[in-house]
CSV table of C-alpha atoms in Angstrom, one decimal:
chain,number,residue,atom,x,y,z
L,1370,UNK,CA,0.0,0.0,0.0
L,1371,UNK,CA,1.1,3.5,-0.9
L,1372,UNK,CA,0.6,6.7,1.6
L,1373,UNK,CA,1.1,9.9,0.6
L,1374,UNK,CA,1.6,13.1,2.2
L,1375,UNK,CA,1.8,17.1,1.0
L,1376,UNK,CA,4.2,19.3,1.7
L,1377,UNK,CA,4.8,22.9,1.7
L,1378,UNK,CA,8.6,23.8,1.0
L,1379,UNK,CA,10.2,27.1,-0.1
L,1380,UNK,CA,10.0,25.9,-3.6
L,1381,UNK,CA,5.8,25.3,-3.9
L,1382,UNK,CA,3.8,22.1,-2.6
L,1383,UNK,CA,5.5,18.5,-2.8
L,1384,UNK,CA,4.0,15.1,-3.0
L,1385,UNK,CA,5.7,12.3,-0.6
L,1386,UNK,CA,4.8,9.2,-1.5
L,1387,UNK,CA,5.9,6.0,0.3
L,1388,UNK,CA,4.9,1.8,0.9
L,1389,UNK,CA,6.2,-0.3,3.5
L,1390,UNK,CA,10.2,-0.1,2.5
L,1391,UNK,CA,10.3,3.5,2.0
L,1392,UNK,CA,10.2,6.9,0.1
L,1393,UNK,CA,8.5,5.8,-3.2
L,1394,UNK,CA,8.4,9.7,-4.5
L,1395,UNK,CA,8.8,13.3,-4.1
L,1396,UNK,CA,7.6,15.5,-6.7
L,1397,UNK,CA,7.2,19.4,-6.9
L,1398,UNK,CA,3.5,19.6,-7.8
L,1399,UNK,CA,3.0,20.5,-11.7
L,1400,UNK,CA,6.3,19.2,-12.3
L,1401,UNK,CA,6.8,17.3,-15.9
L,1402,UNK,CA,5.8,14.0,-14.3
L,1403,UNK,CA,3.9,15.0,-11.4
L,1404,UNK,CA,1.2,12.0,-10.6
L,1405,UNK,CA,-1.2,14.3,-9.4
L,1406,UNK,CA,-2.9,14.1,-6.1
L,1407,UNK,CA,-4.4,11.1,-5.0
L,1408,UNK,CA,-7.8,10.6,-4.0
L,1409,UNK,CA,-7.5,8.4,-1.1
L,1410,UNK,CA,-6.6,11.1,2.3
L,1411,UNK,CA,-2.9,11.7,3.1
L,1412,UNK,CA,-1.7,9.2,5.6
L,1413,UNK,CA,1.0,9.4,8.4
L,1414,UNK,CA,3.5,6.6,8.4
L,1415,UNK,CA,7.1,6.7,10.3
L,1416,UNK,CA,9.2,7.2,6.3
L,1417,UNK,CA,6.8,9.9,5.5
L,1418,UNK,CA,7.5,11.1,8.6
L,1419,UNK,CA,11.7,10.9,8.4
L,1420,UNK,CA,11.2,12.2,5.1
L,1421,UNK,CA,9.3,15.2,6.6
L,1422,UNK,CA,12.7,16.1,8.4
L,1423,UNK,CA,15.0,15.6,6.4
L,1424,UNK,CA,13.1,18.4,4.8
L,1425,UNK,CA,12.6,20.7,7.0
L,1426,UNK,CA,16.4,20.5,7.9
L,1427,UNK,CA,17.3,20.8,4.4
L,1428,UNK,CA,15.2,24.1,3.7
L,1429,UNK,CA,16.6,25.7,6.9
L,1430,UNK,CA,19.6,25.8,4.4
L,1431,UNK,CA,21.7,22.9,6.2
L,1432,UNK,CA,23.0,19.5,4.9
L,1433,UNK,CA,20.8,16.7,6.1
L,1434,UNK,CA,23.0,14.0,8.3
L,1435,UNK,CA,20.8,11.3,7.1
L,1436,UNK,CA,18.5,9.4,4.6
L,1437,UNK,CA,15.1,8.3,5.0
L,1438,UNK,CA,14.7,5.0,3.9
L,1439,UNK,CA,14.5,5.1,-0.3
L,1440,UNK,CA,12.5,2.2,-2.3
L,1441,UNK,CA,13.6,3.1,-6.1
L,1442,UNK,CA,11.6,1.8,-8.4
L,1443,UNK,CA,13.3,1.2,-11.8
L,1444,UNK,CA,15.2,-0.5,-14.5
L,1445,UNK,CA,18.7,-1.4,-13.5
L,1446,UNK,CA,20.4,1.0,-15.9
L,1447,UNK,CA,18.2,4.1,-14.0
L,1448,UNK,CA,18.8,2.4,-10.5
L,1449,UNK,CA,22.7,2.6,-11.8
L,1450,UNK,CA,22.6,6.4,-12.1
L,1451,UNK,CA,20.2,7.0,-9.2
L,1452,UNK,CA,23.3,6.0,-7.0
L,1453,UNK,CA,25.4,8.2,-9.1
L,1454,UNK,CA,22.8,11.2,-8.0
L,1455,UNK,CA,23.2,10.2,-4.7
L,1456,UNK,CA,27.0,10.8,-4.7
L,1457,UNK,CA,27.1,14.3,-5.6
L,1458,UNK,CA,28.0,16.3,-2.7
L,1459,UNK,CA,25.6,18.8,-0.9
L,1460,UNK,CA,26.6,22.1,-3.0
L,1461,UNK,CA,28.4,20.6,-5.6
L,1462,UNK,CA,27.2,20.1,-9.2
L,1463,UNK,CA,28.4,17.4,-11.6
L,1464,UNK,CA,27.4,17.1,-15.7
L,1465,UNK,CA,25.6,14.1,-17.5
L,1466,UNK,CA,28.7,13.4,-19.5
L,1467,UNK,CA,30.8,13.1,-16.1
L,1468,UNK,CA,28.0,11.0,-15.2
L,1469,UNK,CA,27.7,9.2,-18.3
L,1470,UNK,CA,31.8,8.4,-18.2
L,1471,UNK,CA,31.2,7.2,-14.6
L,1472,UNK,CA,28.8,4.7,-15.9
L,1473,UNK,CA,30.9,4.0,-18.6
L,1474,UNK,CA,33.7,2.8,-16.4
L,1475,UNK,CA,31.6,0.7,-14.5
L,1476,UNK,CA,30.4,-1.3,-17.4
L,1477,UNK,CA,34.1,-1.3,-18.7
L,1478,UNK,CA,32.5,0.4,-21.7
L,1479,UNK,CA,34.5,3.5,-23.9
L,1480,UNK,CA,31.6,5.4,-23.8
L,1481,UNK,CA,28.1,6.0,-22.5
L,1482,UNK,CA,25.6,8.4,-23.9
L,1483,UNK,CA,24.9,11.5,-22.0
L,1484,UNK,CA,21.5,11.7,-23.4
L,1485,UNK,CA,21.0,8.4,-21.7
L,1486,UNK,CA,22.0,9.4,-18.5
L,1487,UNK,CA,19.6,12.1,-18.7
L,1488,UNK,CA,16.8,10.3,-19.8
L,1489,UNK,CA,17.6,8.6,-16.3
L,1490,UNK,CA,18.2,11.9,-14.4
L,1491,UNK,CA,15.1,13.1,-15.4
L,1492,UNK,CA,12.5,10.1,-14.6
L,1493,UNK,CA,14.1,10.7,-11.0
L,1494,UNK,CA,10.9,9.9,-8.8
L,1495,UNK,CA,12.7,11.3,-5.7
L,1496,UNK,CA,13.6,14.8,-6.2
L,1497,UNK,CA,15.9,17.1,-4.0
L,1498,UNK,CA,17.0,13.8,-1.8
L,1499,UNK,CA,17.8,12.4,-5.0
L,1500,UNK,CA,19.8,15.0,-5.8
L,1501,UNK,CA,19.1,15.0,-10.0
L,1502,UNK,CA,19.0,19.1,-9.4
L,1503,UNK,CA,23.0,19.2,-9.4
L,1504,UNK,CA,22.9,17.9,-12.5
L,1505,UNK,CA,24.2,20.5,-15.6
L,1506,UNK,CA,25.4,20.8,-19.2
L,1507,UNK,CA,29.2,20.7,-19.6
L,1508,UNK,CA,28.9,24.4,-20.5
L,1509,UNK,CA,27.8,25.4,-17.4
L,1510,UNK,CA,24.1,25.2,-18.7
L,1511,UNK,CA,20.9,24.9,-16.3
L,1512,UNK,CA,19.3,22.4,-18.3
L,1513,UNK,CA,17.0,19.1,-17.5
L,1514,UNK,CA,14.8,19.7,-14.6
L,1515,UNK,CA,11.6,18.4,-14.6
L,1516,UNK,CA,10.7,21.2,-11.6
L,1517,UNK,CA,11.6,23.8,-13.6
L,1518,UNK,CA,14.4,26.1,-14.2
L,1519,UNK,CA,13.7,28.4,-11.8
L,1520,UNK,CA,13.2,25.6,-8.8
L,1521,UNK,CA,16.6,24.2,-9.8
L,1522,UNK,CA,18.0,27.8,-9.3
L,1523,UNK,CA,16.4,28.1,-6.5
L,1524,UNK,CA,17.7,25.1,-5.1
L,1525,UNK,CA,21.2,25.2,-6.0
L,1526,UNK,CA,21.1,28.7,-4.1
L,1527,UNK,CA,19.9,27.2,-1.1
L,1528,UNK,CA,22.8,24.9,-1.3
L,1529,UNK,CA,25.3,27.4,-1.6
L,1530,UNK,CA,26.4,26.3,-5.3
L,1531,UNK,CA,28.6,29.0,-6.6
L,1532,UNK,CA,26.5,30.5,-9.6
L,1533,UNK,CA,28.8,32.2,-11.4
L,1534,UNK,CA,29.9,29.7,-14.0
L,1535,UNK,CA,26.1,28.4,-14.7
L,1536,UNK,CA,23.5,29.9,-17.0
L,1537,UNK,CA,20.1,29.5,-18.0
L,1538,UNK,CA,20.1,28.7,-22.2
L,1539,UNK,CA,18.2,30.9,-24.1
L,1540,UNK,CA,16.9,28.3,-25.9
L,1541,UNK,CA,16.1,24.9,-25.5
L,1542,UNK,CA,14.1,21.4,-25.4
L,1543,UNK,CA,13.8,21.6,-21.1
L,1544,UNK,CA,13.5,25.4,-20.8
């Protein structure tokens, strides 16, 4: 059984979703692949609550000291870079090509496709714990948020990410 929560965050409304393992999802409502609300009434359970926390913590502009318990749903090649996500330091950024070369060395291949990786990246169901948000183009571009530009800004702000060397494209397919 799934339970969901809301919750209100500097950024707009989030959906927490979780079963019996742990955190299923967390979406920024009217994101690109936001599930909607459900119709059954928000329920209390001890992830949602961890998960609940972690957040507050994390939007009083500090680095949570731990994880709420995460059940990834997904094909093994997402799963793969989901970990990768999950290794980028609080206030650091990393690119889908240094992401897709990291996979690439894992599966003793030459190369990987970046545009792979970022198919991955963006059907993140956990956002902001996942941490797909530090994600950007080699050339310093803000690109490939689901949330939106503006919430990935925002975000990376809140995380102290020096801004100076990233831009939002004038143009393009995930403005």
């Amino acid at each position: 059984m799934t339970a969901w929560q809301s919750y209100a965050s500097p950024v707009g409304e989030l959906l927490l979703a979780a079963d019996e393992e742990g955190l299923t999802g967390l979406w920024l409502a009217g994101e690109k692949y936001f599930p909607g609300v459900p119709e059954d009434a928000p329920q209390e359970t001890p992830v949602l609550e961890e998960t609940k926390r972690w957040l507050d913590i994390y939007f009083a502009g500090r680095e949570p000291d731990f994880l709420p318990p995460l059940h990834l749903a997904g094909s093994p090649f997402r799963q793969e870079v989901w970990a990768l996500l999950r290794q980028i330091p609080y206030g650091e950024t990393t690119t889908y090509r240094a992401l897709a070369e990291a996979v690439a060395r894992k599966r003793g291949l030459r190369q990987m496709s970046a545009q792979a990786v970022g198919g991955a990246v963006g059907h993140n169901p956990i956002s902001i714990i996942v941490p797909c948000h530090r994600v950007v183009g080699s050339d310093g571009s803000l690109t490939g948020y689901a949330g939106g530009l503006e919430r990935k800004v925002q975000l990376l702000r809140l995380e102290g990410v020096d801004m100076s060397r990233l831009y939002v494209p004038k143009k393009g397919t995930a403005l």
